Structure formats: structure tokens, C-alpha cells
Short mmCIF file of C-alpha atoms in Angstrom, two decimals:
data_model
loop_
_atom_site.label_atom_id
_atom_site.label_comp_id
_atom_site.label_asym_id
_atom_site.label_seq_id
_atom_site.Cartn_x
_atom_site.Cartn_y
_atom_site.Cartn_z
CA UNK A 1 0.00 0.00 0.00
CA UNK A 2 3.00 2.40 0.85
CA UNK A 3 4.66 1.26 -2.85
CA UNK A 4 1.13 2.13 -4.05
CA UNK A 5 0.76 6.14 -2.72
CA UNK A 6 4.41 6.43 -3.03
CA UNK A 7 4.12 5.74 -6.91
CA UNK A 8 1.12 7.37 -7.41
CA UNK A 9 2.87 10.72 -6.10
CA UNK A 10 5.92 9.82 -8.23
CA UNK A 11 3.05 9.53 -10.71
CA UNK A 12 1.17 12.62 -10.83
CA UNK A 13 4.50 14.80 -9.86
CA UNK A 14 5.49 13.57 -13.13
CA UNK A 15 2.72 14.22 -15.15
CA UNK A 16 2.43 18.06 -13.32
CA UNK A 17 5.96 18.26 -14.88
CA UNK A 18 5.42 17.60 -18.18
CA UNK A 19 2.28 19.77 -18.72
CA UNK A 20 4.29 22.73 -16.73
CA UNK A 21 7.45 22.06 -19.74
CA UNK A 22 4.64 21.34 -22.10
CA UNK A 23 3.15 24.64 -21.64
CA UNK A 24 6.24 26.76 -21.53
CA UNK A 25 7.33 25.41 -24.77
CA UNK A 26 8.06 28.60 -26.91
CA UNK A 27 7.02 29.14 -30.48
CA UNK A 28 10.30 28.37 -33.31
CA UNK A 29 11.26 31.70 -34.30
CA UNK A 30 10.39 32.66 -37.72
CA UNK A 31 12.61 33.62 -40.41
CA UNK A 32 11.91 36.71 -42.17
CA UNK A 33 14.25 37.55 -45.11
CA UNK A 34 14.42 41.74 -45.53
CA UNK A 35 12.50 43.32 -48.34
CA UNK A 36 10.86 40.71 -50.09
CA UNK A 37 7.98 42.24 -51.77
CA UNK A 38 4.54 40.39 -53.05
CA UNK A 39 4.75 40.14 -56.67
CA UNK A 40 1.69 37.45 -55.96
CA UNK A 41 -1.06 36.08 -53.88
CA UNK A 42 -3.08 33.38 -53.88
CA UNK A 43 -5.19 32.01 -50.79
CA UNK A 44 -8.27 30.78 -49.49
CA UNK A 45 -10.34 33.91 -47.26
CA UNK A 46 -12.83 34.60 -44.91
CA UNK A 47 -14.27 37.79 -44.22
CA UNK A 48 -15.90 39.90 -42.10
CA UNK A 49 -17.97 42.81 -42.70
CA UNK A 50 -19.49 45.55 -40.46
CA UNK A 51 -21.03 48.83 -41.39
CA UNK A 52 -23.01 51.15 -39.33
CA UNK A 53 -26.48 49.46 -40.66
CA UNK A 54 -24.96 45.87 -39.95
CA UNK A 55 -22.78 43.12 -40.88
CA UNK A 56 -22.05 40.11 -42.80
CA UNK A 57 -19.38 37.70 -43.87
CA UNK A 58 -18.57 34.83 -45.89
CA UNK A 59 -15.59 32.48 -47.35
CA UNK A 60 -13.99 32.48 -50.89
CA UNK A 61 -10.61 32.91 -52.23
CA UNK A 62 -8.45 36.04 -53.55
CA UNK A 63 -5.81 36.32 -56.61
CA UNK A 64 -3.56 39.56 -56.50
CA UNK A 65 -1.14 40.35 -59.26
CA UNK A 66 1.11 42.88 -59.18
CA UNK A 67 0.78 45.97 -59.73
CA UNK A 68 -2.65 46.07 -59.82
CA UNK A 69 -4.67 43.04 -60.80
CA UNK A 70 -7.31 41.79 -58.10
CA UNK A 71 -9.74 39.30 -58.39
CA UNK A 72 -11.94 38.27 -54.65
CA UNK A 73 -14.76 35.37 -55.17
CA UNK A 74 -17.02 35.29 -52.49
CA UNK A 75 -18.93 31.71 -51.76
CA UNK A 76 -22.52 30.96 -51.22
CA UNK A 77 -22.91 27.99 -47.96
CA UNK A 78 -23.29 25.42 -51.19
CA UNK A 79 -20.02 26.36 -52.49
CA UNK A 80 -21.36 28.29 -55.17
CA UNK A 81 -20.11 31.94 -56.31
CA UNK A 82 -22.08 34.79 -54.31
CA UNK A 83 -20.35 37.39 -55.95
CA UNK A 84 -16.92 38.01 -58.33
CA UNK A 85 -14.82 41.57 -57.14
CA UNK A 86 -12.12 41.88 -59.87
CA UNK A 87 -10.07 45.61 -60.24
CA UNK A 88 -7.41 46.53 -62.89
CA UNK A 89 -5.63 49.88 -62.46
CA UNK A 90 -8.81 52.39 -61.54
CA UNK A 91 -11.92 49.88 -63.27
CA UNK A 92 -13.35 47.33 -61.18
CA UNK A 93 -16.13 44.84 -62.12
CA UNK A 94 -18.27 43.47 -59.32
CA UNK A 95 -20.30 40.28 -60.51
CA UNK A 96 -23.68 38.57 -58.66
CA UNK A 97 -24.40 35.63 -60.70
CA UNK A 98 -27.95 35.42 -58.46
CA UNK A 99 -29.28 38.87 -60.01
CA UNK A 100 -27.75 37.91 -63.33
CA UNK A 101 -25.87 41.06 -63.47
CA UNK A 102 -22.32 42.47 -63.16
CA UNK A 103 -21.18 45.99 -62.43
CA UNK A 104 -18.54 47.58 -64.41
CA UNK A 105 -16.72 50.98 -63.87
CA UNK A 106 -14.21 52.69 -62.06
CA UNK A 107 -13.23 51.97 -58.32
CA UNK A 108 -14.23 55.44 -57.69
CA UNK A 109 -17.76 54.58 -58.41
CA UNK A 110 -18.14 51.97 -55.58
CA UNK A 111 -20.33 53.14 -52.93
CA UNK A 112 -19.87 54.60 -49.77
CA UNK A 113 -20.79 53.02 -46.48
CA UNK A 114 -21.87 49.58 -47.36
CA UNK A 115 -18.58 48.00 -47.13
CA UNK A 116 -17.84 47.86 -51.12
CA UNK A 117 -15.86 51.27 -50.86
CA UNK A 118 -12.65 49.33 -48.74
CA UNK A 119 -12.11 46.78 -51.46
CA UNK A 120 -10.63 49.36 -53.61
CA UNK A 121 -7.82 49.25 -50.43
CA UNK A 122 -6.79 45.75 -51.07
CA UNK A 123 -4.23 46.29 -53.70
CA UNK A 124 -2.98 49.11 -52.00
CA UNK A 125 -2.75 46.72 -49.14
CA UNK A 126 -0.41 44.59 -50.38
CA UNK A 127 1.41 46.76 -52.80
CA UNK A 128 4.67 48.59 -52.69
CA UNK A 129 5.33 48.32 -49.17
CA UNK A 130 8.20 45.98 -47.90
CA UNK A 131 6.43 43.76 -45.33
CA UNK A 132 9.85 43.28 -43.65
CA UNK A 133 12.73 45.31 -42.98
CA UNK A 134 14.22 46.00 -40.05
CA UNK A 135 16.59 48.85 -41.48
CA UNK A 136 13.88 51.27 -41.73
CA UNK A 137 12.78 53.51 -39.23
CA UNK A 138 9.04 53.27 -37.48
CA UNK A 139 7.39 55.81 -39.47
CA UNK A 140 7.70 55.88 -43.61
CA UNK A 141 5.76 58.62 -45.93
CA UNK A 142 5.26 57.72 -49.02
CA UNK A 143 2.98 58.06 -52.16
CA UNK A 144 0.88 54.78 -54.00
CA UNK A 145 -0.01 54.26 -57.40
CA UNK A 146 -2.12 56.83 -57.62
CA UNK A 147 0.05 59.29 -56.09
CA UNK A 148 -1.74 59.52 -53.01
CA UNK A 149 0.26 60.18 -49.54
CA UNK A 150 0.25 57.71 -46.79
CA UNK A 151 2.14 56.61 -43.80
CA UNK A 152 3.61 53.24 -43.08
CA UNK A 153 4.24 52.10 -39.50
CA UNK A 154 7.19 49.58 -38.89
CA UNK A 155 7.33 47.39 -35.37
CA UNK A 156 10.84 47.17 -33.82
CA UNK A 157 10.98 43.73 -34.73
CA UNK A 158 10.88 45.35 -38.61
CA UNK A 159 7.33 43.84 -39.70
CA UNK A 160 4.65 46.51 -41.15
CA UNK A 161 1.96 46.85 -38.86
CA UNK A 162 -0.44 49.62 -40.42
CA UNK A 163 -0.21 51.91 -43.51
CA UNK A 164 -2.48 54.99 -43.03
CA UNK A 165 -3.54 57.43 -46.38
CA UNK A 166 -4.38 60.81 -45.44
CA UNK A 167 -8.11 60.99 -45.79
CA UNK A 168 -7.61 58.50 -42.55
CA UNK A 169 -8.34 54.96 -44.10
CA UNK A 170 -6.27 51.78 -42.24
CA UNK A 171 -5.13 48.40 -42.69
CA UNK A 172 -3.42 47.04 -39.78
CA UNK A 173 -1.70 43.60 -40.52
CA UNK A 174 -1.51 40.64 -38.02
CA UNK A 175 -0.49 37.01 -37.38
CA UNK A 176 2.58 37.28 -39.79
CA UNK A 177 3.78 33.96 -41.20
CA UNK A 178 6.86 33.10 -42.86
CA UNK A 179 6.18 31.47 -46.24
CA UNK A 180 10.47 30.15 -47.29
CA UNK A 181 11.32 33.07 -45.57
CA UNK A 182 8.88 35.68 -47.21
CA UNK A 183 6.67 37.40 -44.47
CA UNK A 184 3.16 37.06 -44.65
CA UNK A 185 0.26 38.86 -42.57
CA UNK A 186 -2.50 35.91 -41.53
CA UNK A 187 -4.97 38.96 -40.90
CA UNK A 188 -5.73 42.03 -42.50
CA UNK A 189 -8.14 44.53 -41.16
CA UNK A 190 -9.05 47.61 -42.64
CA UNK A 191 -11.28 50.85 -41.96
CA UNK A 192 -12.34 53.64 -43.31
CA UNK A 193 -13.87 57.06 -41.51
CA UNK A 194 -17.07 56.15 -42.35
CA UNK A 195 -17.14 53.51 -39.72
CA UNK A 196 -17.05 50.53 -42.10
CA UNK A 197 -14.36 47.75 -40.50
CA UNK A 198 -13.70 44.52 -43.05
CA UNK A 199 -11.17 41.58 -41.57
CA UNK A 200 -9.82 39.51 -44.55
CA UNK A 201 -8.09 36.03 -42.78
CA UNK A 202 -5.74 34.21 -45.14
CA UNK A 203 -5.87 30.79 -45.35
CA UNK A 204 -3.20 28.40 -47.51
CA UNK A 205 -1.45 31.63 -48.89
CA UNK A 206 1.00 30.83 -51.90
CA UNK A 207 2.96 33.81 -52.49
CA UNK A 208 4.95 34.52 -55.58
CA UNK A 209 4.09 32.34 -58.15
CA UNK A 210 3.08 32.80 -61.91
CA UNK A 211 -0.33 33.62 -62.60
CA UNK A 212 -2.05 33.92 -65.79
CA UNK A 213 -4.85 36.59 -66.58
CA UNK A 214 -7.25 34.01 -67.03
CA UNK A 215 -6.69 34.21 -63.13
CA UNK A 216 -8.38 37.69 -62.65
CA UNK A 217 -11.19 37.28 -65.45
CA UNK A 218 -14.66 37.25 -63.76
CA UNK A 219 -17.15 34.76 -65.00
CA UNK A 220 -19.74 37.53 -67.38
CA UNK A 221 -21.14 34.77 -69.48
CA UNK A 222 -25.30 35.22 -69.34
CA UNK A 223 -24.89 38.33 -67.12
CA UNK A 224 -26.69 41.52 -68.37
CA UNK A 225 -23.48 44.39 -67.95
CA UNK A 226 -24.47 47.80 -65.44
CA UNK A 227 -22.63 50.93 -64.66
CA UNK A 228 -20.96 50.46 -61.24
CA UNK A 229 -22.45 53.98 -60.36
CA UNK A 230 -25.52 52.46 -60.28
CA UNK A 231 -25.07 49.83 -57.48
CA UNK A 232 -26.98 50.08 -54.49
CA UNK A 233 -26.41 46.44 -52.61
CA UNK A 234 -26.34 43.10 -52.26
#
């Protein structure tokens, strides 16, 4: 009986142990390699929308080219296409196969307050900008394609955490990955001064690898063709 409690204390002492080491464990650092840029994108997404009148959210996938060629497909719960978002330079096209209809004009025409207005931030997001570089200092001005000013905030551990534009719009980048030594942000969240906040979660990124324009054609077949300006919702 003494052999018994003894062991069972031996026991559970060593179990205690191995769940205190277990939980102390620290994360592998990752390996970031200085000023590799995103030439492409590929992953699986999930967003988030909210908007002062509400909120909604869905899964799909997203295709970014650089310097300018975006293509986001949102998915219905059956896996079908809810709606295509594809931009080149300043013209976007925004597709809902369930109306039959797509949208076509510039990204200037998207509109305000509904949530569609921040999608004309995800090149921007991703272009330009080193994610990684921990020569430069924590604040960076600079201008985008457009030639519009912004700001660029570095960590001190040299990863971009948020690029600002002067009329106040954000993305703030999180969860950063290391793809063969190319950093990646897991999360993006933007917002805009019109209270609209959108979180885009990569899933299964592939960074940097040839894509065709097939890649960023939306699907038009059957769909009657609308001026963007006249969008007013899902």
C-alpha cells in the first residue's frame, strides 16, 4: 500500500511536470528575409464585414497580381459563387451571378458606407510596401499608385503593422507567417472614416508564383453588364 501512494505521487508529480514544460514550450522563431515584396497572392479567405447598418461575412478565395490586378470570389454555404470583385488599375467589375448582373466601372464609383468602398484598399494593401525590414525607421511617408500620400508604420521587430492614407483609411496587418522566408500577414483589417471595419483572414497563402490573366477574369457569361455607379447592394 506504501509502494502504491508512493508511486502514485511519483506519478502525478510527473505528469504536473510535463504539462508545466509542455506549456512553456516557446514558439520556433520565424525567419523573415528583408525586403521581399509580393509580386503574388493566392489564398483561401474569410471575411468579415461591419457597417453602421450591420454586418455580414462569408468564405472564398483572392488572386492579387502585381501591380494592380485583383480578383476576390465570395462563396454561397453550397459552395457556389455569391459574388466576383475583380479591379485593374482604376476599373473594377463586381459580378452577382444570383441577379444575373455584373457591375462595371471605375473603383471610384463603388459606394460609400456599405462596405464595397474598402475593397478598392486591397491592392494598396499589399502593394509597394516591404512587409519586412528591419533597417527602416518606425514611421515611412510615401505616395501609392495613384500618387496619393500615406504613412507606413514599422514594429521594432521590422514587420509593417499599419499603412495609413491621409483621408484616414487603415489596414493594420496581423499574425505574420513566414512562407520560405517571405513574411506574410495571416490577418488584415481595414477601416475607413465612415465607420465601415472589413477583416480579410488568409488561409493556404502561396505567395509569388506565376499567374495567368485568365486568373483575374470574372465569369460575365449570361450576365446583363451595369454601370458600377448604379449599385446600391447586395
Amino acid at each position: 500500500m506504501m509502494f502504491s501512494k508512493a508511486y502514485r505521487k511519483i506519478f502525478c508529480s510527473a505528469i504536473l511536470l510535463l504539462l508545466a514544460g509542455c506549456a512553456t514550450v516557446p514558439k520556433a522563431p520565424q525567419f523573415f528575409r528583408p525586403g521581399v515584396q509580393l509580386e503574388t497572392l493566392t489564398a483561401a479567405v474569410s471575411v468579415s464585414v461591419k457597417t453602421p447598418t450591420g454586418g455580414t461575412g462569408g468564405n472564398g478565395y483572392l488572386a492579387y497580381r502585381k501591380p494592380d490586378r485583383l480578383r476576390l470570389v465570395m462563396l454561397t454555404p453550397f459552395g457556389t459563387t455569391a459574388l466576383e470583385f475583380c479591379t485593374e488599375g482604376d476599373r473594377a467589375t463586381l459580378a452577382i451571378p444570383s441577379k444575373d448582373v455584373a457591375y462595371v466601372g471605375a473603383v471610384a464609383d463603388l459606394p460609400e458606407g456599405n462596405g464595397m468602398q474598402v475593397w478598392r484598399l486591397m491592392s494598396w494593401a499589399v502593394e509597394a510596401d516591404p512587409l519586412y525590414d528591419p533597417a527602416l525607421p518606425g514611421t515611412v511617408a510615401r505616395s501609392d499608385a495613384g500618387g496619393g500620400r500615406y504613412l507606413a508604420y514599422y514594429g521594432d521587430d521590422g514587420l509593417l503593422e499599419r499603412k495609413v492614407t491621409e483621408e484616414g483609411d487603415t489596414v493594420h496587418y496581423r499574425d505574420y507567417q513566414s512562407i520560405d522566408g517571405a513574411p506574410l500577414p495571416s490577418v488584415m483589417e481595414f477601416s475607413d472614416t465612415r465607420g465601415v471595419r472589413v477583416k480579410v483572414t488568409l488561409k493556404e497563402p502561396e505567395i509569388n508564383q506565376p499567374l495567368e490573366d485568365a486568373a483575374f477574369s470574372p465569369h460575365l457569361e449570361g450576365l446583363s453588364i451595369t454601370p458600377l455607379s448604379q449599385f446600391r447592394g447586395m
